[in-house]
Tab-separated table of C-alpha atoms and ligand atoms in Angstrom:
chain	number	residue	atom	x	y	z
A	1	MET	CA	29.305	8.039	9.175
A	2	LYS	CA	26.765	9.590	6.935
A	3	SER	CA	23.640	11.076	8.021
A	4	ALA	CA	20.095	10.877	6.343
A	5	LEU	CA	16.808	12.660	7.212
A	6	ILE	CA	13.785	10.699	6.422
A	7	THR	CA	10.493	12.745	6.433
A	8	GLY	CA	7.647	10.494	7.175
A	9	ILE	CA	9.546	7.836	8.722
A	10	THR	CA	6.495	6.616	10.479
A	11	GLY	CA	4.818	5.287	7.104
A	12	GLN	CA	5.470	2.415	4.952
A	13	ASP	CA	8.456	3.700	2.910
A	14	GLY	CA	9.679	5.517	5.931
A	15	ALA	CA	10.206	2.472	7.968
A	16	TYR	CA	11.517	0.121	5.008
A	17	LEU	CA	14.157	2.854	4.037
A	18	ALA	CA	15.127	3.577	7.753
A	19	LYS	CA	15.720	-0.388	8.124
A	20	PHE	CA	17.875	-0.349	4.909
A	21	LEU	CA	19.894	2.769	5.688
A	22	LEU	CA	20.741	1.572	9.215
A	23	SER	CA	22.013	-1.804	7.311
A	24	LYS	CA	24.460	0.463	5.389
A	25	GLY	CA	25.823	2.004	8.493
A	26	TYR	CA	24.038	5.277	8.205
A	27	ARG	CA	23.110	7.309	11.537
A	28	VAL	CA	19.224	7.670	10.720
A	29	TYR	CA	16.983	10.774	11.691
A	30	GLY	CA	13.407	10.565	11.025
A	31	THR	CA	10.426	13.024	11.439
A	32	PHE	CA	7.096	12.178	13.063
A	33	ARG	CA	4.123	14.796	13.383
A	34	ARG	CA	2.390	15.073	16.901
A	35	LEU	CA	-0.677	12.914	16.802
A	36	SER	CA	-3.161	12.153	19.916
A	37	THR	CA	-1.659	8.488	19.878
A	38	PRO	CA	1.701	7.708	18.819
A	39	ASN	CA	2.124	5.800	15.537
A	40	PHE	CA	5.582	4.111	15.590
A	41	TRP	CA	3.996	0.433	15.153
A	42	ARG	CA	6.286	0.121	11.584
A	43	LEU	CA	9.411	0.805	13.103
A	44	GLN	CA	8.594	-1.464	15.980
A	45	ALA	CA	7.483	-4.337	13.537
A	46	LEU	CA	10.714	-4.219	11.736
A	47	GLY	CA	13.055	-3.942	14.982
A	48	VAL	CA	14.299	-0.455	14.287
A	49	PHE	CA	12.489	1.539	16.548
A	50	PRO	CA	15.436	2.125	19.250
A	51	LYS	CA	18.097	2.763	16.271
A	52	VAL	CA	16.428	5.682	15.009
A	53	LYS	CA	16.379	9.382	16.154
A	54	LEU	CA	12.994	10.798	16.054
A	55	ILE	CA	12.469	14.783	15.496
A	56	SER	CA	9.111	16.158	15.551
A	57	MET	CA	8.047	18.182	12.301
A	58	ASP	CA	4.724	18.897	10.547
A	59	LEU	CA	4.745	19.897	6.841
A	60	GLY	CA	2.545	22.966	7.306
A	61	ASP	CA	5.355	24.303	9.681
A	62	PHE	CA	8.446	25.853	7.851
A	63	SER	CA	10.203	26.316	11.471
A	64	SER	CA	10.015	22.665	12.279
A	65	ILE	CA	11.424	21.835	9.063
A	66	SER	CA	14.236	24.263	9.496
A	67	GLU	CA	14.872	22.787	12.716
A	68	ALA	CA	14.913	19.134	11.742
A	69	LEU	CA	17.758	20.176	9.078
A	70	THR	CA	19.717	21.708	11.681
A	71	ALA	CA	19.474	18.900	14.335
A	72	SER	CA	20.445	16.236	11.953
A	73	LYS	CA	22.828	18.020	9.536
A	74	PRO	CA	21.869	15.405	6.897
A	75	ASP	CA	24.132	14.279	3.845
A	76	GLU	CA	20.977	12.621	2.087
A	77	ILE	CA	17.317	13.899	2.833
A	78	TYR	CA	14.631	11.402	1.692
A	79	HIS	CA	11.331	13.440	1.477
A	80	LEU	CA	8.493	10.851	1.670
A	81	ALA	CA	6.204	12.614	3.945
A	82	ALA	CA	2.975	13.868	2.192
A	83	GLN	CA	-0.952	12.945	2.286
A	84	SER	CA	-0.478	10.107	0.051
A	85	PHE	CA	-3.861	8.618	-0.405
A	86	VAL	CA	-5.218	9.627	-3.819
A	87	GLY	CA	-9.112	9.066	-2.608
A	88	ALA	CA	-8.441	11.341	0.624
A	89	SER	CA	-7.196	13.912	-2.265
A	90	PHE	CA	-10.739	14.444	-3.377
A	91	GLU	CA	-12.148	14.808	0.068
A	92	GLN	CA	-9.429	17.166	1.352
A	93	PRO	CA	-8.224	19.052	-1.794
A	94	ILE	CA	-6.747	22.079	-0.266
A	95	SER	CA	-4.742	20.452	2.755
A	96	THR	CA	-3.341	17.940	0.146
A	97	SER	CA	-2.154	20.503	-2.303
A	98	ASP	CA	-0.260	21.987	0.811
A	99	MET	CA	1.151	18.761	2.296
A	100	SER	CA	1.682	16.862	-0.732
A	101	GLY	CA	2.726	19.723	-3.054
A	102	LEU	CA	3.953	23.138	-1.370
A	103	ALA	CA	5.334	21.259	1.736
A	104	THR	CA	8.155	19.897	-0.859
A	105	THR	CA	8.999	23.758	-1.851
A	106	ARG	CA	9.330	24.496	2.107
A	107	ILE	CA	11.727	21.533	2.238
A	108	LEU	CA	13.722	22.359	-0.668
A	109	GLU	CA	13.921	25.846	0.479
A	110	ALA	CA	15.139	24.914	3.969
A	111	THR	CA	17.567	22.422	2.408
A	112	ARG	CA	18.904	25.644	0.207
A	113	ILE	CA	19.453	27.564	3.332
A	114	HIS	CA	20.623	25.214	6.075
A	115	SER	CA	22.066	22.202	4.212
A	116	ARG	CA	22.625	23.165	0.669
A	117	ASP	CA	25.472	20.291	0.101
A	118	ALA	CA	22.805	17.633	1.069
A	119	ARG	CA	21.166	15.312	-1.382
A	120	PHE	CA	17.407	15.409	-1.736
A	121	TYR	CA	14.950	12.907	-2.949
A	122	GLN	CA	11.377	13.631	-4.014
A	123	ALA	CA	8.986	10.963	-3.746
A	124	SER	CA	7.612	11.461	-7.012
A	125	THR	CA	4.593	8.840	-8.667
A	126	SER	CA	3.255	7.185	-11.322
A	127	GLU	CA	0.211	9.104	-10.655
A	128	LEU	CA	1.640	12.148	-12.686
A	129	PHE	CA	1.339	10.260	-15.587
A	130	GLY	CA	-2.612	9.570	-14.962
A	131	GLY	CA	-4.646	9.766	-18.199
A	132	SER	CA	-5.718	6.708	-20.325
A	133	GLN	CA	-2.540	5.832	-22.206
A	134	LEU	CA	-2.148	2.312	-22.671
A	135	GLY	CA	1.595	1.767	-23.196
A	136	PRO	CA	4.439	1.702	-20.196
A	137	ARG	CA	5.465	4.892	-19.098
A	138	SER	CA	8.810	6.230	-18.941
A	139	GLU	CA	10.707	9.138	-17.894
A	140	SER	CA	9.565	11.170	-21.056
A	141	SER	CA	6.021	10.123	-21.178
A	142	PRO	CA	3.687	13.251	-20.922
A	143	PHE	CA	2.063	13.907	-17.402
A	144	GLU	CA	-1.699	13.927	-16.954
A	145	PRO	CA	-2.745	14.220	-13.660
A	146	GLN	CA	-6.037	12.932	-12.575
A	147	SER	CA	-6.609	13.675	-8.672
A	148	PRO	CA	-5.746	16.587	-6.365
A	149	TYR	CA	-3.103	14.352	-5.104
A	150	ALA	CA	-1.525	13.918	-8.490
A	151	ALA	CA	-1.636	17.565	-9.372
A	152	ALA	CA	0.422	18.625	-6.055
A	153	LYS	CA	3.000	15.933	-6.757
A	154	LEU	CA	3.318	17.282	-10.069
A	155	TYR	CA	4.010	20.750	-8.692
A	156	ALA	CA	6.644	19.128	-6.423
A	157	TYR	CA	8.329	17.306	-9.181
A	158	TRP	CA	8.896	20.474	-11.233
A	159	MET	CA	9.949	22.354	-7.843
A	160	THR	CA	12.438	19.641	-7.406
A	161	LYS	CA	14.021	19.989	-10.837
A	162	ILE	CA	13.711	23.736	-10.583
A	163	TYR	CA	15.762	23.570	-7.614
A	164	ARG	CA	18.360	21.234	-9.368
A	165	GLU	CA	18.438	23.523	-12.421
A	166	SER	CA	18.436	26.938	-10.470
A	167	TYR	CA	21.086	26.418	-7.904
A	168	GLY	CA	22.609	23.328	-8.849
A	169	MET	CA	21.248	21.384	-5.824
A	170	PHE	CA	21.400	17.453	-6.012
A	171	THR	CA	17.621	17.090	-6.028
A	172	THR	CA	16.262	13.697	-7.362
A	173	ASN	CA	12.832	12.592	-8.562
A	174	GLY	CA	11.895	9.056	-7.911
A	175	ILE	CA	8.674	8.433	-9.864
A	176	LEU	CA	7.671	5.293	-8.299
A	177	PHE	CA	4.885	3.231	-9.267
A	178	ASN	CA	2.663	1.435	-6.714
A	179	HIS	CA	4.653	-0.541	-4.188
A	180	GLU	CA	2.864	-2.631	-1.248
A	181	SER	CA	3.896	-4.605	1.832
A	182	PRO	CA	2.229	-5.988	4.806
A	183	LEU	CA	3.114	-2.728	6.300
A	184	ARG	CA	0.949	-0.928	3.660
A	185	GLY	CA	-1.805	1.335	5.134
A	186	LEU	CA	-4.989	-0.078	5.482
A	187	GLU	CA	-7.205	2.194	3.225
A	188	PHE	CA	-4.733	1.053	0.134
A	189	VAL	CA	-6.616	-1.479	-1.766
A	190	THR	CA	-4.029	-4.240	-1.869
A	191	ARG	CA	-3.703	-4.376	2.132
A	192	LYS	CA	-7.783	-3.539	2.378
A	193	ILE	CA	-7.978	-7.103	0.382
A	194	SER	CA	-5.123	-8.884	2.175
A	195	ASN	CA	-6.372	-7.916	5.575
A	196	ALA	CA	-10.112	-8.550	4.695
A	197	CYS	CA	-9.369	-11.851	3.232
A	198	ALA	CA	-7.723	-13.036	6.412
A	199	ARG	CA	-10.355	-12.094	8.807
A	200	ILE	CA	-13.104	-13.797	5.986
A	201	GLY	CA	-10.968	-17.197	5.855
A	202	LEU	CA	-11.026	-16.929	9.992
A	203	GLY	CA	-14.856	-16.007	10.300
A	204	LEU	CA	-14.321	-12.623	11.545
A	205	GLN	CA	-15.769	-10.715	8.537
A	206	ASP	CA	-18.192	-11.884	5.569
A	207	LYS	CA	-18.060	-9.279	2.864
A	208	ILE	CA	-15.454	-6.875	1.521
A	209	ARG	CA	-16.838	-3.705	-0.190
A	210	LEU	CA	-14.700	-2.576	-3.199
A	211	GLY	CA	-14.713	0.126	-5.839
A	212	ASN	CA	-13.482	-0.293	-9.306
A	213	LEU	CA	-12.280	-3.918	-9.929
A	214	GLU	CA	-11.076	-2.977	-13.284
A	215	ALA	CA	-8.343	-0.639	-12.523
A	216	ARG	CA	-4.943	-2.053	-13.423
A	217	ARG	CA	-1.816	-1.181	-11.486
A	218	ASP	CA	1.913	-1.963	-11.677
A	219	TRP	CA	2.339	-3.349	-8.121
A	220	GLY	CA	5.883	-4.030	-6.578
A	221	TYR	CA	7.302	-4.979	-3.406
A	222	ALA	CA	8.271	-1.806	-0.877
A	223	PRO	CA	11.429	-3.129	-0.072
A	224	ASP	CA	12.569	-3.535	-3.316
A	225	TYR	CA	11.574	0.264	-4.075
A	226	VAL	CA	13.276	1.873	-1.196
A	227	GLU	CA	16.645	0.548	-2.399
A	228	SER	CA	15.983	2.322	-5.659
A	229	MET	CA	15.910	5.797	-3.681
A	230	TRP	CA	19.237	5.052	-2.219
A	231	MET	CA	20.805	4.147	-5.510
A	232	MET	CA	19.613	7.486	-6.977
A	233	MET	CA	21.174	9.283	-4.247
A	234	GLN	CA	24.802	7.513	-4.880
A	235	GLN	CA	25.092	8.786	-8.425
A	236	ASP	CA	27.524	11.249	-9.705
A	237	LYS	CA	24.741	13.561	-11.321
A	238	ALA	CA	21.108	14.328	-10.183
A	239	ASP	CA	18.262	12.685	-12.562
A	240	ASP	CA	14.855	11.424	-12.442
A	241	TYR	CA	14.048	7.677	-12.710
A	242	VAL	CA	10.803	5.610	-13.378
A	243	VAL	CA	10.845	2.701	-11.005
A	244	ALA	CA	8.331	-0.038	-11.658
A	245	THR	CA	7.835	-4.034	-12.714
A	246	GLY	CA	6.653	-3.605	-15.981
A	247	VAL	CA	3.840	-5.735	-15.444
A	248	SER	CA	0.357	-4.506	-14.635
A	249	HIS	CA	-2.673	-6.653	-13.046
A	250	SER	CA	-6.275	-5.668	-12.201
A	251	VAL	CA	-7.624	-5.025	-8.570
A	252	ALA	CA	-9.855	-8.327	-9.515
A	253	ASP	CA	-6.620	-10.075	-10.337
A	254	PHE	CA	-5.506	-9.170	-6.505
A	255	VAL	CA	-8.786	-10.367	-5.141
A	256	GLN	CA	-8.845	-13.581	-6.897
A	257	LEU	CA	-5.312	-14.557	-6.035
A	258	ALA	CA	-5.751	-13.778	-2.169
A	259	CYS	CA	-9.011	-15.548	-2.382
A	260	GLU	CA	-7.432	-18.609	-3.721
A	261	ARG	CA	-4.611	-18.452	-1.455
A	262	LEU	CA	-7.122	-18.916	1.291
A	263	ASN	CA	-9.841	-21.073	-0.474
A	264	ILE	CA	-12.283	-18.277	-0.057
A	265	ASP	CA	-15.168	-18.319	-2.916
A	266	MET	CA	-14.825	-14.752	-4.359
A	267	SER	CA	-18.272	-14.234	-5.628
A	268	THR	CA	-19.784	-14.866	-2.195
A	269	HIS	CA	-18.038	-12.260	-0.377
A	270	ILE	CA	-16.964	-9.253	-2.748
A	271	ARG	CA	-19.336	-6.497	-3.085
A	272	ILE	CA	-19.238	-3.710	-5.214
A	273	ASP	CA	-19.770	-0.177	-3.421
A	274	LYS	CA	-20.022	2.820	-5.771
A	275	SER	CA	-19.222	5.217	-3.019
A	276	LEU	CA	-15.705	3.806	-3.555
A	277	LEU	CA	-15.513	4.574	-7.071
A	278	ARG	CA	-13.379	7.924	-7.569
A	279	PRO	CA	-14.728	11.209	-9.475
A	280	LEU	CA	-11.860	10.532	-11.962
A	281	GLU	CA	-10.152	7.370	-12.341
A	282	VAL	CA	-6.675	6.420	-13.458
A	283	ASP	CA	-7.533	3.146	-15.346
A	284	ARG	CA	-4.282	1.747	-16.047
A	285	LEU	CA	-0.744	2.303	-15.041
A	286	VAL	CA	2.365	0.379	-16.070
A	287	GLY	CA	5.872	1.633	-15.890
A	288	ASP	CA	9.045	1.054	-18.252
A	289	ALA	CA	11.948	1.178	-15.839
A	290	LYS	CA	14.797	0.645	-18.230
A	291	LYS	CA	16.893	3.481	-17.408
A	292	ALA	CA	16.910	2.542	-13.716
A	293	LYS	CA	17.814	-0.887	-14.568
A	294	THR	CA	20.660	0.566	-16.946
A	295	LEU	CA	21.801	3.443	-14.958
A	296	LEU	CA	20.987	2.388	-11.418
A	297	HIS	CA	21.388	-1.639	-11.875
A	298	TRP	CA	17.974	-1.643	-10.085
A	299	GLU	CA	15.741	-4.943	-10.374
A	300	PRO	CA	12.644	-5.597	-8.635
A	301	ARG	CA	12.828	-8.921	-6.685
A	302	LEU	CA	9.469	-10.134	-5.878
A	303	GLY	CA	6.720	-10.648	-8.625
A	304	PHE	CA	3.119	-10.013	-8.179
A	305	SER	CA	2.056	-13.308	-7.406
A	306	ASP	CA	4.556	-13.788	-4.307
A	307	LEU	CA	3.301	-10.309	-3.268
A	308	VAL	CA	-0.140	-11.218	-3.000
A	309	THR	CA	0.976	-14.429	-0.965
A	310	LEU	CA	2.985	-12.549	1.422
A	311	MET	CA	0.614	-10.130	2.036
A	312	VAL	CA	-2.110	-12.603	2.762
A	313	GLU	CA	-0.104	-14.751	4.888
A	314	ALA	CA	1.375	-11.926	6.957
A	315	ASP	CA	-2.368	-10.938	7.670
A	316	LEU	CA	-3.612	-14.215	8.309
A	317	LYS	CA	-0.796	-14.925	10.926
A	318	ARG	CA	-1.315	-11.511	12.659
A	319	TRP	CA	-5.027	-12.441	13.092
A	320	LYS	CA	-4.341	-15.880	14.330
A	321	ASP	CA	-1.694	-14.538	16.894
A	322	TRP	CA	-4.029	-11.969	17.909
A	323	GLN	CA	-6.824	-14.551	18.439
A	324	ALA	CA	-4.219	-16.598	20.509
A	325	GLY	CA	-3.760	-13.623	22.918
A	326	LYS	CA	-0.272	-12.484	21.443
A	327	PHE	CA	0.907	-8.892	21.644
A	328	PHE	CA	2.656	-7.388	18.671
A	329	PRO	CA	3.116	-3.697	16.859
A	330	TRP	CA	0.183	-3.860	14.243
A	331	ASP	CA	-2.607	-1.557	12.785
A	332	ALA	CA	-5.712	-3.286	12.214
A	333	PRO	CA	-7.280	-4.033	15.355
A	334	LEU	CA	-7.354	-0.036	15.948
A	335	TYR	CA	-8.749	0.386	12.612
A	336	PRO	CA	-12.515	1.155	12.329
A	337	ASP	CA	-14.654	-1.087	10.320
A	338	ALA	CA	-14.792	0.127	6.655
A	339	ASN	CA	-18.425	0.330	6.609
A	340	ASN	CA	-18.935	3.004	9.156
A	341	ILE	CA	-16.495	5.497	7.148
A	342	ILE	CA	-18.547	7.729	5.068
A	343	VAL	CA	-16.625	8.550	1.890
A	344	THR	CA	-18.335	12.472	1.921
A	345	ARG	CA	-17.358	13.531	-1.495
A	346	TYR	CA	-18.009	10.854	-3.610
A	347	SER	CA	-21.578	10.071	-1.864
A	348	LEU	CA	-22.686	13.449	-1.533
A	349	ASP	CA	-21.917	13.993	-5.244
A	350	ARG	CA	-23.802	10.892	-6.498
B	1	NAP	P1	2.545	6.462	3.886
B	1	NAP	O1	2.521	5.279	4.526
B	1	NAP	O2	1.132	7.324	3.965
B	1	NAP	O3	3.385	7.326	4.706
B	1	NAP	C1	3.367	9.025	4.855
B	1	NAP	C2	3.993	9.645	5.757
B	1	NAP	O4	3.832	11.210	5.659
B	1	NAP	C3	3.765	8.769	7.521
B	1	NAP	O5	5.040	8.993	7.854
B	1	NAP	C4	2.944	10.413	7.830
B	1	NAP	O6	2.788	10.402	8.921
B	1	NAP	C5	3.413	11.513	7.078
B	1	NAP	N1	2.696	12.697	7.160
B	1	NAP	C6	1.481	12.789	6.403
B	1	NAP	N2	1.179	14.026	6.499
B	1	NAP	C7	2.153	14.815	7.421
B	1	NAP	C8	2.198	16.085	8.042
B	1	NAP	N3	1.446	16.796	7.750
B	1	NAP	N4	3.183	16.344	8.651
B	1	NAP	C9	4.355	15.645	8.744
B	1	NAP	N5	4.239	14.149	8.274
B	1	NAP	C10	3.227	13.995	7.675
B	1	NAP	O7	3.082	6.609	2.388
B	1	NAP	P2	4.276	5.658	1.584
B	1	NAP	O8	3.268	4.680	0.837
B	1	NAP	O9	5.098	5.381	2.934
B	1	NAP	O10	4.589	6.490	0.455
B	1	NAP	C11	5.989	7.484	0.914
B	1	NAP	C12	5.981	8.652	-0.113
B	1	NAP	O11	5.794	8.136	-1.357
B	1	NAP	C13	4.650	9.539	-0.071
B	1	NAP	O12	5.058	10.724	-0.394
B	1	NAP	C14	3.695	8.976	-1.194
B	1	NAP	O13	2.998	9.904	-1.957
B	1	NAP	C15	4.838	8.527	-2.400
B	1	NAP	N6	4.556	7.407	-3.063
B	1	NAP	C16	3.984	6.330	-2.815
B	1	NAP	C17	3.827	5.276	-3.553
B	1	NAP	C18	3.497	3.840	-3.013
B	1	NAP	O14	3.059	2.929	-4.051
B	1	NAP	N7	3.748	3.529	-1.639
B	1	NAP	C19	4.239	5.299	-4.731
B	1	NAP	C20	4.835	6.355	-5.333
B	1	NAP	C21	5.178	7.657	-4.380
B	1	NAP	P3	1.792	9.564	9.980
B	1	NAP	O15	2.063	8.293	10.158
B	1	NAP	O16	1.703	10.653	11.230
B	1	NAP	O17	0.489	9.633	9.035
B	2	GDD	N1	-8.174	2.314	-1.920
B	2	GDD	C1	-8.913	1.564	-2.620
B	2	GDD	N2	-10.014	1.266	-1.836
B	2	GDD	N3	-8.854	1.337	-3.790
B	2	GDD	C2	-9.842	0.626	-4.834
B	2	GDD	C3	-10.870	0.082	-3.874
B	2	GDD	C4	-11.058	0.384	-2.791
B	2	GDD	O1	-12.113	0.001	-1.838
B	2	GDD	N4	-11.506	-0.498	-4.897
B	2	GDD	C5	-10.972	-0.484	-6.160
B	2	GDD	N5	-9.902	0.502	-5.864
B	2	GDD	C6	-8.680	0.933	-7.021
B	2	GDD	C7	-8.801	2.327	-6.795
B	2	GDD	O2	-9.782	3.166	-7.459
B	2	GDD	C8	-7.333	2.779	-7.926
B	2	GDD	O3	-7.770	2.533	-9.301
B	2	GDD	C9	-6.653	1.321	-7.294
B	2	GDD	O4	-7.678	0.664	-6.756
B	2	GDD	C10	-5.607	1.662	-6.681
B	2	GDD	O5	-6.046	2.297	-5.418
B	2	GDD	P1	-5.106	2.473	-3.944
B	2	GDD	O6	-4.531	1.071	-3.626
B	2	GDD	O7	-5.608	3.428	-3.138
B	2	GDD	O8	-3.756	3.088	-4.621
B	2	GDD	P2	-3.528	4.511	-5.694
B	2	GDD	O9	-2.972	3.550	-7.043
B	2	GDD	O10	-4.782	5.063	-5.748
B	2	GDD	O11	-2.433	5.306	-5.292
B	2	GDD	C11	-1.123	4.583	-4.600
B	2	GDD	O12	-0.005	4.650	-5.637
B	2	GDD	C12	0.551	5.733	-6.193
B	2	GDD	C13	1.203	5.374	-7.314
B	2	GDD	O13	0.790	5.119	-8.442
B	2	GDD	C14	-0.741	5.449	-3.341
B	2	GDD	O14	0.448	4.757	-2.600
B	2	GDD	C15	-0.090	6.996	-3.863
B	2	GDD	O15	0.309	7.398	-2.717
B	2	GDD	C16	0.842	6.391	-4.985
B	2	GDD	O16	1.433	7.552	-5.309
């Protein structure tokens, strides 16, 4: 039986990947960090919580990373843990550089020392491309990071390649474009919209405050994307792959479809909040996943319209179940009202 170690198993991708690897017969270990309140709701929602072995690890702590490797003796390491919110990276640029950048080197070093034969996956991102180019981005497109998050991830991308080329280790970069699901964090725009629309539909909320409605992203479905991670790790030779649907939509398109699904009048409920505009924005991202399609035989299964429907319906069902007094693993009732969160870096600078 193969063993896999997933850093960041409590996140969106970590939970879906754990479920996928269990279905493939892996023994799955996952790292979590100590919080004042445990955060295992995604693993519980997918029904895999009792089936994974959990190891406490913090990305800033090399000894805990080493212990995670020696305890799990992994054949495959999926390094997903990071400060993953671009917006927060402007508010916390130094810790983001550490957790989304330098931490990858800590894990690569620990892997070189303790698990040199293990295969290593780095969660790279379409944010590396940044900039304002128009066309679809592939593995050979130039990088032009536009945020502390993207700059940190670019460093991690290069370190992953450097360990491959210097030490002959199997290290791979999955350059994944945005992927979403009902398990997405509530601060990301798609889930913010699906959750708010569900609440508006039920009369629990009146307005959604959003930033740049014109930004365009190539949005796919997270369970499809975690499969590509595993496929990269099964190849004879380590390499880097772009994973994307090849189609982009604007934030306004997402809002419009979500409102249509619930018969909500978009103009009445949407408000633009300038404090949610980023100091530097990536206006549009669309990917060219030809290499992944050809070599990995990966294909996205769920399209944009079905993704919006799935997310809106999932949040609507949750709020209805909650109103009916049902108890189930879920994040939204514990989340503060977005209007109560001050976006410091942006609002102070404007
Ligand atoms: P996510 O839901 O935010 O999950 C991030 C994970 O990292 C969580 O388990 C989190 O733990 C953990 N983490 C954060 N800081 C940590 C620390 N200091 N020590 C230990 N663990 C820490 O992100 P995701 O959407 O699943 O994305 C997974 C990875 O893919 C990230 O590296 C992200 O940058 C990258 N990526 C994501 C996308 C996308 O569209 N989703 C696209 C490209 C790349 P807590 O649960 O305790 O917070
Ligand atoms: N979060 C958020 N909240 N974004 C908003 C809002 C809002 O109220 N209004 C407009 N947007 C715009 C952002 O400015 C951005 O252009 C776009 O919506 C998407 O924002 P996010 O959902 O926060 O995702 P992201 O594209 O910045 O980053 C995600 O995808 C990357 C891959 O391209 C994250 O998952 C990253 O970890 C990942 O690397």
